[in-house]
């Protein structure tokens, strides 16, 4: 192995401590695999007050740490624990910012007004921590807009720092729609110089845009599938960042997420009522029964169940499902098991369906990890009609559980699922293209036809799906190569923007 790297990963989420979606899963699993490859990897996250210290063996690490934010000197404490007992995790305690019920928003899904301050502070505190504990990272890995200010900090505020002066940066874009655009007044709090508040860096239509500044300053930028890397370079998929990603040239790439099969595998999953494997699916039937019971669905073993686990947001295509779900229930022999929370309108709509279609649609509005595992295991199909999907983890998990994905062919969904072939029975799921209710209706009709009328094919689909392996081993090795390239870019000029220009020519 090449020289082991010192890697610091900074994030607003990390499973099992704090998670709203897939980024938490990624930050909670990739480091474990990097560690297994021999690297010294450490994680920094906020110490949200809802994290249970006892359950996670969290201990004080630094009583007092000063963090300069613009002209304000903030003071916080640092705690520590270990992820999977091997990866050190530092938690920044700052009551004013992190003693809240949620990560990004209150229980009414209103974003906290001071989110730009909360996460700029996390970013700066993570850098300060390196000096305090004398950890010299070769690379710092930032995730999404929340920590996207780190690359600029390294190049502007820490360029002559004895600890961080040579540190390279990587920015992973998990979702380009979330850019951290806020009033320009928040820019002062970052402490970055005024010269960086320009339209190629942090300024965007008069506001501050954290992701944009991160894209500019990071030595390497990546996203979570190859397909999404291509989509985000276009006007339609770039949400205004396409131009800036295009000028990154070869310094912007896609790396497909992995799955943590120590958590998401029906053979070992501790959260489901019965385990099972491709050679013996009896446990899956038990899980289906338990799921139907828990969500008030009729106990019909031969009626297929379509599972959905989703943040209720525009991206996930639930509005197009709402156009057709009642027709589907009316015309087809099928049940739905739905779990999600977010958009109030979607919560009200999907939350009211079980009353109107008793026994045929079950829905739990909320966040429930145990139920998520049961839906993966107990459903026959898993539906993701996303308008766009950077990677998507649930379709990857569902294949392992022999739960056939029905997906819109976009981003990471398209990349990870192979469409069913009517002639040969090959494939791992069902794909559709058009983002409308009619397409969802038709693909569900085709999926159910295969389930009921093409039984040998459906069995084969299950076997094929369960064989798929999107393990982190391969993706972690790709991240190491990404880190190496970032380090190379950093040392090339000390300012990778020059290298980017060089690559453009
Ligand atoms: P995204 O990150 O866009 O939400 P992913 O498919 O990458 O989509 O990951 C979603 C992750 O969050 C999965 O682990 C999924 O099980 C979990 N999840 C989403 N909504 C809920 C919920 N309401 N309750 C429990 N887990 C959820
Ligand atoms: C984002 C994306 C999702 C991806 C996850 C982890 O939340 O919406 O597609 O799987 O990040 O990278």
Coordinates of C-alpha atoms and ligand atoms in Angstrom, one line a residue:
X1 CA 0.0 0.0 0.0
X2 CA 1.1 3.6 -0.7
X3 CA 1.8 5.8 2.3
X4 CA -1.2 5.8 4.7
X5 CA -3.0 9.1 4.6
X6 CA -4.3 11.3 7.5
X7 CA -7.9 12.1 6.6
X8 CA -10.3 14.3 8.3
X9 CA -14.0 14.0 7.3
X10 CA -16.3 16.8 8.4
X11 CA -20.1 16.6 8.1
X12 CA -23.4 17.7 9.6
X13 CA -24.6 14.1 9.7
X14 CA -23.1 10.7 10.5
X15 CA -24.9 7.5 11.2
X16 CA -25.6 6.3 13.9
X17 CA -25.2 9.6 15.7
X18 CA -27.3 12.0 13.5
X19 CA -29.0 11.3 10.2
X20 CA -31.7 12.6 8.0
X21 CA -30.8 10.8 4.8
X22 CA -28.1 9.1 2.8
X23 CA -25.3 11.5 3.6
X24 CA -25.5 10.3 7.2
X25 CA -25.1 6.7 6.0
X26 CA -22.1 7.6 3.7
X27 CA -20.3 9.5 6.4
X28 CA -21.0 6.7 8.9
X29 CA -19.6 3.9 6.7
X30 CA -16.9 5.2 4.2
X31 CA -14.5 6.0 7.1
X32 CA -14.7 2.5 8.4
X33 CA -13.5 1.1 5.1
X34 CA -10.8 3.8 4.8
X35 CA -9.6 2.8 8.2
X36 CA -9.5 -0.9 7.1
X37 CA -7.3 0.2 4.2
X38 CA -4.8 1.4 6.8
X39 CA -5.5 5.2 6.8
X40 CA -5.7 7.4 9.8
X41 CA -9.2 8.7 9.3
X42 CA -11.2 10.8 11.8
X43 CA -14.6 12.4 11.7
X44 CA -15.9 15.8 13.1
X45 CA -19.6 16.4 13.6
X46 CA -21.7 18.7 15.8
X47 CA -22.7 17.4 19.2
X48 CA -26.4 17.7 18.8
X49 CA -28.3 17.6 22.1
X50 CA -30.4 14.7 20.9
X51 CA -27.3 12.4 20.6
X52 CA -27.3 10.0 23.5
X53 CA -23.9 10.2 25.2
X54 CA -24.2 7.0 27.2
X55 CA -25.4 4.9 24.3
X56 CA -22.5 6.0 22.1
X57 CA -19.8 6.1 24.7
X58 CA -19.2 9.8 24.3
X59 CA -16.6 11.3 26.6
X60 CA -15.2 14.8 27.1
X61 CA -12.0 15.5 25.0
X62 CA -11.3 19.2 25.2
X63 CA -12.9 21.4 27.8
X64 CA -12.5 24.6 26.1
X65 CA -11.7 25.5 22.5
X66 CA -11.7 29.1 21.1
X67 CA -12.9 29.5 17.5
X68 CA -12.6 32.9 15.8
X69 CA -15.6 33.6 13.5
X70 CA -15.2 36.9 11.8
X71 CA -14.7 39.4 14.6
X72 CA -16.5 37.1 17.1
X73 CA -14.5 34.8 19.4
X74 CA -16.7 31.7 20.1
X75 CA -16.0 29.1 22.7
X76 CA -16.9 25.5 22.5
X77 CA -16.1 22.1 24.0
X78 CA -15.1 18.9 22.2
X79 CA -16.2 15.3 23.0
X80 CA -15.1 12.1 21.4
X81 CA -16.1 8.6 20.7
X82 CA -15.4 5.9 18.1
X83 CA -17.3 4.8 15.1
X84 CA -17.5 1.0 14.9
X85 CA -14.9 1.1 17.7
X86 CA -12.2 2.0 15.2
X87 CA -12.7 5.5 13.8
X88 CA -12.2 8.4 16.1
X89 CA -15.2 10.8 16.1
X90 CA -15.0 14.3 17.5
X91 CA -18.2 16.1 18.5
X92 CA -18.2 19.9 18.7
X93 CA -20.4 21.0 21.6
X94 CA -21.8 24.5 21.3
X95 CA -25.1 24.8 23.1
X96 CA -26.4 27.9 21.3
X97 CA -26.1 26.1 17.9
X98 CA -26.6 22.5 18.5
X99 CA -29.1 22.1 21.4
X100 CA -32.1 21.8 19.1
X101 CA -34.7 19.2 18.3
X102 CA -33.5 18.7 14.7
X103 CA -30.4 18.8 12.6
X104 CA -31.5 21.4 10.1
X105 CA -35.1 22.4 11.1
X106 CA -37.6 22.4 13.8
X107 CA -40.5 19.9 14.1
X108 CA -42.6 22.0 11.7
X109 CA -39.8 21.6 9.1
X110 CA -38.9 25.2 9.2
X111 CA -35.1 25.6 8.6
X112 CA -33.2 27.2 11.5
X113 CA -32.5 30.8 10.5
X114 CA -28.9 30.6 11.7
X115 CA -27.9 27.4 9.7
X116 CA -25.2 29.3 7.9
X117 CA -23.6 30.3 11.2
X118 CA -24.1 26.8 12.7
X119 CA -22.3 25.0 9.9
X120 CA -19.6 27.7 9.2
X121 CA -18.8 27.4 12.8
X122 CA -18.6 23.6 12.6
X123 CA -16.2 23.9 9.7
X124 CA -13.9 26.4 11.4
X125 CA -14.0 24.4 14.7
X126 CA -12.9 21.3 12.8
X127 CA -9.8 23.1 11.6
X128 CA -9.1 24.6 15.0
X129 CA -9.4 21.1 16.4
X130 CA -6.5 19.8 14.2
X131 CA -4.2 22.3 15.8
X132 CA -5.4 21.5 19.3
X133 CA -4.9 17.8 19.0
X134 CA -1.9 18.1 16.6
X135 CA -3.5 16.1 13.9
X136 CA -2.0 17.0 10.5
X137 CA -4.4 15.9 7.8
X138 CA -3.1 15.3 4.3
X139 CA -6.7 15.9 3.2
X140 CA -9.9 17.3 4.6
X141 CA -13.1 15.8 3.2
X142 CA -16.1 18.2 3.3
X143 CA -19.7 17.2 2.6
X144 CA -22.4 19.3 0.9
X145 CA -22.8 23.0 1.5
X146 CA -22.7 22.8 5.3
X147 CA -18.9 22.2 5.3
X148 CA -18.1 23.5 1.8
X149 CA -16.4 26.6 3.3
X150 CA -13.5 24.4 4.5
X151 CA -11.5 24.5 1.2
X152 CA -11.6 28.3 1.2
X153 CA -10.6 28.4 4.9
X154 CA -7.6 26.2 4.1
X155 CA -6.4 28.3 1.1
X156 CA -7.2 31.7 2.6
X157 CA -7.0 31.7 6.4
X158 CA -4.7 28.7 7.0
X159 CA -2.3 29.0 4.1
X160 CA 0.7 29.7 6.4
X161 CA -0.5 27.5 9.3
X162 CA 2.1 25.1 10.6
X163 CA -0.5 22.3 10.9
X164 CA -2.9 22.9 8.0
X165 CA -0.7 24.9 5.5
X166 CA -0.3 22.0 3.1
X167 CA -3.6 20.2 3.7
X168 CA -5.6 19.5 0.5
X169 CA -9.4 19.5 0.3
X170 CA -12.1 17.4 -1.2
X171 CA -15.7 18.4 -1.5
X172 CA -18.4 15.8 -2.0
X173 CA -21.7 17.0 -3.5
X174 CA -24.5 14.7 -2.2
X175 CA -27.2 16.9 -3.6
X176 CA -26.7 19.9 -5.8
X177 CA -30.1 21.4 -5.0
X178 CA -29.0 22.3 -1.5
X179 CA -26.4 25.0 -1.9
X180 CA -26.6 27.0 1.3
X181 CA -27.7 30.3 -0.2
X182 CA -28.2 33.0 2.4
X183 CA -28.2 36.7 2.9
X184 CA -24.8 38.1 2.3
X185 CA -24.6 39.3 5.9
X186 CA -23.8 35.8 6.9
X187 CA -20.6 36.0 4.9
X188 CA -19.0 38.3 7.5
X189 CA -19.4 35.6 10.1
X190 CA -17.2 33.2 8.1
X191 CA -14.3 35.6 8.5
X192 CA -13.3 35.1 4.8
X193 CA -11.9 38.2 3.1
X194 CA -14.1 40.4 1.0
X195 CA -12.2 39.6 -2.1
X196 CA -13.7 36.1 -2.1
X197 CA -17.3 37.5 -2.2
X198 CA -17.3 37.6 -6.0
X199 CA -19.4 35.8 -8.6
X200 CA -16.8 33.1 -9.3
X201 CA -16.5 32.3 -5.6
X202 CA -19.0 32.8 -2.9
X203 CA -21.3 35.5 -4.3
X204 CA -24.5 34.4 -6.1
X205 CA -27.1 37.0 -7.1
X206 CA -26.2 39.2 -4.2
X207 CA -26.4 36.3 -1.7
X208 CA -23.7 34.1 -0.2
X209 CA -23.6 30.5 -1.8
X210 CA -21.5 28.2 0.3
X211 CA -21.5 25.3 -2.2
X212 CA -20.3 27.6 -5.0
X213 CA -17.3 28.8 -2.9
X214 CA -16.5 25.2 -2.0
X215 CA -16.6 24.1 -5.7
X216 CA -14.2 26.9 -6.5
X217 CA -11.7 26.2 -3.8
X218 CA -11.7 22.4 -3.3
X219 CA -8.7 20.7 -4.8
X220 CA -11.1 17.9 -6.0
X221 CA -14.8 17.8 -6.2
X222 CA -16.9 14.7 -6.6
X223 CA -20.5 13.6 -6.5
X224 CA -22.0 10.2 -5.6
X225 CA -22.6 8.6 -9.0
X226 CA -21.1 8.9 -12.5
X227 CA -24.5 9.6 -14.0
X228 CA -25.2 12.5 -11.6
X229 CA -21.7 13.9 -12.3
X230 CA -22.8 14.1 -16.0
X231 CA -26.3 15.5 -15.2
X232 CA -24.9 18.2 -12.9
X233 CA -22.7 19.5 -15.7
X234 CA -25.9 20.4 -17.7
X235 CA -28.2 23.4 -17.4
X236 CA -31.1 21.1 -16.5
X237 CA -29.3 19.3 -13.7
X238 CA -26.8 21.7 -12.4
X239 CA -29.1 24.0 -10.5
X240 CA -26.9 27.0 -11.6
X241 CA -23.6 25.2 -10.7
X242 CA -23.1 23.5 -14.1
X243 CA -20.8 26.3 -15.4
X244 CA -18.6 26.1 -12.3
X245 CA -18.5 22.3 -12.3
X246 CA -17.6 22.3 -16.0
X247 CA -14.6 24.6 -15.4
X248 CA -13.3 22.2 -12.8
X249 CA -12.6 19.9 -15.8
X250 CA -11.1 16.6 -14.7
X251 CA -11.2 17.8 -11.1
X252 CA -14.9 17.0 -10.8
X253 CA -15.7 13.3 -10.9
X254 CA -18.4 10.7 -9.9
X255 CA -17.8 8.0 -7.3
X256 CA -20.7 5.6 -6.6
X257 CA -21.7 5.3 -3.0
X258 CA -21.3 1.9 -1.3
X259 CA -23.7 0.2 1.0
X260 CA -22.9 -0.8 4.5
X261 CA -23.9 -4.5 4.5
X262 CA -23.0 -4.9 8.2
X263 CA -26.2 -2.9 8.7
X264 CA -28.3 -3.6 5.6
X265 CA -28.3 -7.4 5.0
X266 CA -31.3 -9.6 5.6
X267 CA -29.1 -12.5 6.7
X268 CA -27.8 -10.6 9.7
X269 CA -30.2 -7.6 10.2
X270 CA -31.0 -7.4 13.9
X271 CA -34.0 -5.0 13.4
X272 CA -36.2 -7.4 11.4
X273 CA -38.3 -10.3 12.9
X274 CA -36.7 -13.0 10.8
X275 CA -33.5 -13.3 8.9
X276 CA -33.2 -14.8 5.4
X277 CA -30.9 -15.3 2.5
X278 CA -31.2 -16.1 -1.3
X279 CA -31.2 -19.8 -0.6
X280 CA -34.0 -19.7 2.0
X281 CA -36.6 -16.9 1.7
X282 CA -38.9 -18.1 4.4
X283 CA -37.8 -15.2 6.7
X284 CA -39.0 -12.7 4.1
X285 CA -42.5 -14.0 4.3
X286 CA -42.4 -13.6 8.1
X287 CA -41.2 -10.0 7.6
X288 CA -44.0 -9.3 5.1
X289 CA -46.6 -10.6 7.6
X290 CA -45.1 -8.4 10.3
X291 CA -45.0 -5.3 8.0
X292 CA -48.6 -5.8 6.9
X293 CA -49.6 -6.1 10.6
X294 CA -47.7 -3.1 11.7
X295 CA -49.1 -0.8 9.0
X296 CA -52.7 -2.1 9.2
X297 CA -52.6 -3.8 5.8
X298 CA -54.7 -6.9 5.1
X299 CA -52.7 -10.1 5.9
X300 CA -52.7 -11.4 2.3
X301 CA -49.5 -13.3 1.6
X302 CA -50.1 -13.3 -2.2
X303 CA -50.8 -9.6 -2.6
X304 CA -47.6 -7.8 -3.4
X305 CA -46.5 -4.9 -1.2
X306 CA -44.8 -1.8 -2.6
X307 CA -42.5 -0.1 -0.1
X308 CA -41.5 3.5 0.0
X309 CA -39.1 5.2 2.4
X310 CA -38.4 8.8 1.6
X311 CA -37.8 12.3 2.7
X312 CA -41.0 14.0 1.6
X313 CA -39.4 16.5 -0.7
X314 CA -40.0 17.5 -4.4
X315 CA -36.9 15.6 -5.5
X316 CA -38.4 12.2 -4.6
X317 CA -41.2 12.3 -7.2
X318 CA -44.0 11.8 -4.6
X319 CA -46.2 14.4 -6.3
X320 CA -46.2 12.3 -9.5
X321 CA -47.1 9.2 -7.4
X322 CA -50.0 11.2 -5.8
X323 CA -51.4 11.6 -9.4
X324 CA -51.8 7.9 -9.8
X325 CA -51.7 6.0 -6.5
X326 CA -55.5 6.0 -6.0
X327 CA -56.1 4.6 -9.5
X328 CA -53.4 2.0 -8.9
X329 CA -55.1 0.9 -5.7
X330 CA -58.5 0.9 -7.4
X331 CA -57.4 -1.1 -10.4
X332 CA -54.6 -3.4 -9.3
X333 CA -54.2 -6.1 -6.6
X334 CA -51.4 -4.4 -4.6
X335 CA -50.7 -2.8 -1.2
X336 CA -48.4 0.2 -0.3
X337 CA -46.2 0.5 2.8
X338 CA -45.1 4.1 3.1
X339 CA -42.7 5.8 5.5
X340 CA -41.6 9.4 5.3
X341 CA -41.8 13.0 6.6
X342 CA -41.1 16.5 5.4
X343 CA -43.3 18.6 3.1
X344 CA -46.6 19.3 4.9
X345 CA -48.8 18.8 1.9
X346 CA -47.3 15.4 1.1
X347 CA -47.5 14.4 4.8
X348 CA -51.2 15.3 4.8
X349 CA -52.0 13.6 1.5
X350 CA -50.1 10.3 2.1
X351 CA -51.0 10.3 5.8
X352 CA -54.7 10.4 5.0
X353 CA -54.6 7.5 2.5
X354 CA -54.8 4.7 5.0
X355 CA -58.1 5.9 6.2
X356 CA -59.5 6.1 2.7
X357 CA -58.1 2.9 1.5
X358 CA -58.1 0.8 4.7
X359 CA -56.0 -2.3 4.5
X360 CA -54.5 -1.4 1.1
X361 CA -52.3 1.6 2.0
X362 CA -50.3 1.9 5.2
X363 CA -48.4 5.0 5.9
X364 CA -46.3 6.2 8.9
X365 CA -45.5 9.9 8.8
X366 CA -42.2 10.3 10.7
X367 CA -38.7 9.1 11.0
X368 CA -38.4 5.5 12.1
X369 CA -35.2 3.5 11.4
X370 CA -36.6 0.2 12.6
X371 CA -39.7 0.5 10.4
X372 CA -37.3 1.4 7.5
X373 CA -35.6 -2.0 7.9
X374 CA -38.9 -3.8 8.1
X375 CA -40.2 -2.1 4.9
X376 CA -37.0 -3.1 3.1
X377 CA -37.4 -6.7 4.2
X378 CA -41.2 -7.2 4.1
X379 CA -42.0 -5.5 0.8
X380 CA -42.0 -7.2 -2.6
X381 CA -41.1 -4.0 -4.5
X382 CA -39.5 -0.7 -3.6
X383 CA -40.6 2.4 -5.4
X384 CA -38.4 5.4 -6.1
X385 CA -40.0 7.7 -8.7
X386 CA -37.3 10.4 -8.1
X387 CA -37.2 13.5 -10.4
X388 CA -33.4 13.3 -9.9
X389 CA -31.3 11.1 -7.6
X390 CA -27.6 11.7 -7.0
X391 CA -27.1 8.1 -5.9
X392 CA -29.9 6.8 -3.8
X393 CA -29.2 4.1 -1.2
X394 CA -32.6 2.6 -0.7
X395 CA -32.7 0.9 -4.1
X396 CA -29.3 -0.6 -3.3
X397 CA -30.5 -1.8 0.1
X398 CA -33.7 -3.2 -1.3
X399 CA -31.9 -5.3 -3.9
X400 CA -30.0 -7.0 -1.0
X401 CA -33.4 -7.7 0.7
X402 CA -34.8 -9.3 -2.5
X403 CA -37.2 -6.4 -2.8
X404 CA -37.4 -5.4 -6.4
X405 CA -36.7 -1.7 -7.1
X406 CA -39.1 0.2 -9.4
X407 CA -37.2 3.3 -10.3
X408 CA -37.2 6.3 -12.5
X409 CA -34.1 6.0 -14.8
X410 CA -32.1 8.9 -13.4
X411 CA -28.7 9.5 -11.7
X412 CA -27.6 6.8 -9.4
X413 CA -30.9 4.9 -9.7
X414 CA -30.2 4.3 -13.4
X415 CA -26.6 3.3 -12.7
X416 CA -27.4 0.8 -10.0
X417 CA -30.5 -1.0 -11.3
X418 CA -30.5 -3.2 -14.5
X419 CA -33.9 -3.1 -16.3
X420 CA -35.9 -6.3 -16.4
X421 CA -35.7 -8.0 -19.8
X422 CA -39.1 -9.7 -20.7
X423 CA -37.4 -12.1 -23.1
X424 CA -34.6 -13.4 -20.9
X425 CA -35.8 -12.6 -17.4
X426 CA -32.5 -10.9 -16.7
X427 CA -32.3 -7.7 -14.8
X428 CA -32.6 -6.5 -11.2
X429 CA -35.6 -4.1 -11.3
X430 CA -38.1 -2.0 -13.4
X431 CA -37.2 1.3 -14.9
X432 CA -39.4 4.1 -16.3
X433 CA -38.4 7.4 -17.9
X434 CA -41.2 10.0 -17.9
X435 CA -41.6 12.0 -14.7
X436 CA -45.4 11.7 -14.7
X437 CA -48.2 9.7 -13.0
X438 CA -49.0 7.8 -16.2
X439 CA -45.5 6.4 -16.4
X440 CA -45.6 5.4 -12.8
X441 CA -49.0 3.7 -13.3
X442 CA -47.7 1.8 -16.4
X443 CA -44.5 0.6 -14.8
X444 CA -46.3 -0.7 -11.7
X445 CA -48.8 -2.5 -14.0
X446 CA -45.8 -4.1 -15.8
X447 CA -44.1 -5.0 -12.5
X448 CA -47.3 -6.6 -11.1
X449 CA -47.8 -8.5 -14.4
X450 CA -44.4 -10.0 -14.0
X451 CA -45.1 -10.8 -10.3
X452 CA -48.4 -12.6 -11.0
X453 CA -47.9 -14.0 -14.5
X454 CA -44.2 -14.6 -15.0
X455 CA -43.3 -16.3 -11.8
X456 CA -40.0 -17.9 -12.9
X457 CA -38.9 -14.5 -14.1
X458 CA -39.8 -12.9 -10.9
X459 CA -37.9 -15.5 -8.9
X460 CA -34.9 -14.9 -11.1
X461 CA -35.2 -11.1 -10.5
X462 CA -35.1 -11.7 -6.8
X463 CA -32.0 -13.9 -7.1
X464 CA -30.2 -11.5 -9.4
X465 CA -31.1 -8.5 -7.1
X466 CA -29.8 -10.3 -4.0
X467 CA -26.5 -11.1 -5.7
X468 CA -25.7 -7.4 -6.4
X469 CA -22.9 -6.1 -4.3
X470 CA -22.3 -2.3 -4.0
X471 CA -19.8 -2.8 -1.2
X472 CA -17.7 0.2 0.1
X473 CA -14.5 -1.7 -0.5
X474 CA -14.3 -0.6 -4.2
X475 CA -15.7 2.9 -3.6
X476 CA -13.3 3.5 -0.6
X477 CA -10.4 2.7 -2.9
X478 CA -11.7 5.2 -5.3
X479 CA -11.9 7.8 -2.6
X480 CA -8.3 7.2 -1.7
X481 CA -7.4 7.9 -5.4
X482 CA -9.5 11.0 -5.2
X483 CA -7.6 12.1 -2.0
X484 CA -4.3 11.5 -3.8
X485 CA -5.3 13.6 -6.7
X486 CA -6.4 16.4 -4.4
X487 CA -3.0 16.3 -2.7
X488 CA -1.3 16.3 -6.0
X489 CA -3.4 19.4 -7.1
X490 CA -2.7 21.1 -3.9
X491 CA 1.1 20.7 -4.2
X492 CA 1.2 21.5 -7.9
X493 CA 0.8 25.3 -7.3
X494 CA -0.5 25.6 -3.8
X495 CA -3.6 27.0 -5.5
X496 CA -5.5 24.4 -7.5
X497 CA -7.4 27.1 -9.4
X498 CA -4.3 27.6 -11.5
X499 CA -4.2 23.9 -12.2
X500 CA -7.8 24.0 -13.2
X501 CA -7.1 26.7 -15.7
X502 CA -4.2 24.7 -17.0
X503 CA -6.4 21.7 -17.5
X504 CA -8.9 23.7 -19.4
X505 CA -6.4 24.7 -22.1
Ligands
LIG1 P1 -31.6 10.8 0.5 O1 -30.3 10.9 1.1 O2 -31.8 11.7 -0.6 O3 -32.7 11.0 1.5 P2 -30.9 8.0 0.1 O4 -31.7 6.9 -0.6 O5 -29.5 8.2 -0.3 O6 -31.8 9.3 -0.1 O7 -30.9 7.7 1.6 C1 -32.0 7.8 2.5 C2 -31.6 7.1 3.8 O8 -32.4 7.7 4.8 C3 -31.9 5.7 3.8 O9 -31.0 5.0 4.8 C4 -33.3 5.6 4.3 O10 -33.7 4.4 4.9 C5 -33.3 6.7 5.3 N1 -34.6 7.4 5.6 C6 -35.2 8.3 4.8 N2 -36.4 8.7 5.3 C7 -36.6 8.0 6.4 C8 -37.6 7.9 7.4 N3 -38.7 8.6 7.4 N4 -37.4 7.0 8.5 C9 -36.3 6.3 8.5 N5 -35.3 6.3 7.6 C10 -35.4 7.1 6.6
LIG2 C1 -28.2 12.8 -1.0 C2 -28.9 12.3 -2.2 C3 -28.9 10.8 -2.4 C4 -27.6 10.2 -2.0 C5 -27.2 10.6 -0.6 C6 -25.9 10.1 -0.1 O1 -29.1 13.0 0.1 O2 -30.2 12.8 -2.4 O3 -29.3 10.4 -3.7 O4 -27.7 8.8 -2.0 O5 -27.1 12.0 -0.6 O6 -24.8 10.4 -1.0

